[in-house]
Amino acid sequence: MRLIDLDKVDPSEIFVIGPMGQFDFENAVKQLLYQQPIIDAVPVVRCRDCKWFDLYEMECINNAVSTDHEGGASYSLNFDLDDFCSFGERKE
C-alpha cells in the first residue's frame, strides 16, 4: 500500500491519450497518483486497544511510562481513549 498526500495532487495534470487517440481516464488517474511521493506513516495502537491501558483508572500500566503514584511519583498522567504512545501494544 502507498500512502500519499492527496492535497498535493493536481487534477489539472490528468491528461493521457490512449492508443486510439482517445482520452484514457483510468490510466491517467493511476499515472498521476503513482507519480506522487509517499508520506512517512506508521500504524499506531490507540490507548483503548492497548494491553497496557487500564480503562478503570484511565492510566497506562506499562512500567516504562510513569503514570501512577507507585514508586514515589508525585503525579498521575491520565490518558484519553484516542491517545497513543511509542509503547503501545495491541491487545490479543
C-alpha positions as MATLAB code, in Angstrom:
seq = 'MRLIDLDKVDPSEIFVIGPMGQFDFENAVKQLLYQQPIIDAVPVVRCRDCKWFDLYEMECINNAVSTDHEGGASYSLNFDLDDFCSFGERKE';
ca = [
       0.000    0.000    0.000;
       1.221    3.507   -0.836;
       0.120    6.457    1.307;
       0.205    9.805   -0.477;
      -0.613   13.398    0.430;
      -3.837   13.841   -1.523;
      -3.765   17.610   -1.010;
      -0.768   17.806   -3.331;
      -2.496   16.033   -6.229;
      -3.327   18.470   -9.020;
      -6.337   17.188  -11.021;
      -5.434   19.500  -13.902;
      -2.468   17.209  -14.613;
      -4.784   14.379  -15.685;
      -4.410   14.160  -19.409;
      -3.378   10.964  -21.189;
      -4.211    9.975  -24.744;
      -4.817    6.273  -25.252;
      -3.597    4.161  -28.192;
      -6.665    5.026  -30.313;
      -6.279    8.775  -29.720;
      -8.944    8.686  -27.024;
      -8.664   10.038  -23.515;
      -7.904    7.150  -21.138;
      -9.178    8.435  -17.772;
      -8.415    5.308  -15.711;
      -4.777    5.138  -16.763;
      -4.400    8.898  -16.425;
      -5.536    8.823  -12.798;
      -3.314    5.826  -11.996;
      -0.337    7.544  -13.595;
      -0.957   10.769  -11.676;
      -1.341    9.017   -8.317;
       1.739    6.825   -8.772;
       3.818    9.925   -9.533;
       3.030   11.388   -6.098;
       5.637   10.991   -3.344;
       4.691    8.702   -0.495;
       4.317   10.005    3.054;
       6.100    8.641    6.101;
       3.411    6.962    8.189;
       3.345    4.172   10.741;
       0.381    2.382   12.313;
      -0.305    3.272   15.936;
      -2.106    1.477   18.750;
      -4.626    3.722   20.479;
      -4.880    3.514   24.278;
      -8.332    1.897   24.036;
      -6.769   -1.013   22.083;
      -3.546   -1.277   24.114;
      -2.850   -4.119   26.524;
      -1.158   -1.658   28.929;
      -4.181    0.631   29.282;
      -6.246    0.436   32.490;
      -9.738    1.517   31.429;
     -10.948    1.891   35.027;
      -8.145    4.273   36.070;
      -7.622    5.709   32.547;
      -3.891    5.167   33.061;
      -1.096    3.256   31.396;
       0.237    0.386   33.496;
       3.422   -0.090   31.454;
       6.494    0.249   33.697;
       8.206    2.388   31.044;
       5.503    5.055   31.382;
       5.231    6.654   34.838;
       1.521    7.235   35.255;
       0.688    6.365   38.843;
       1.724    7.204   42.375;
       3.503    3.893   42.981;
       7.256    4.134   43.310;
       7.193    7.681   44.627;
       5.791    9.512   41.618;
       4.052   12.677   42.756;
       1.840   12.971   39.716;
      -0.571   10.918   37.672;
      -0.959   11.058   33.908;
      -4.422   10.265   32.670;
      -4.970    9.335   29.056;
      -7.896    9.580   26.697;
      -9.105    6.576   24.703;
      -7.784    8.091   21.445;
      -4.282    8.817   22.796;
      -1.294    6.712   21.770;
       2.409    6.391   22.503;
       5.501    4.533   21.317;
       4.954    1.792   23.930;
       1.526    0.752   22.634;
       0.936   -2.975   22.135;
      -2.341   -4.267   20.722;
      -4.478   -6.468   22.985;
      -4.519  -10.092   21.927;
];
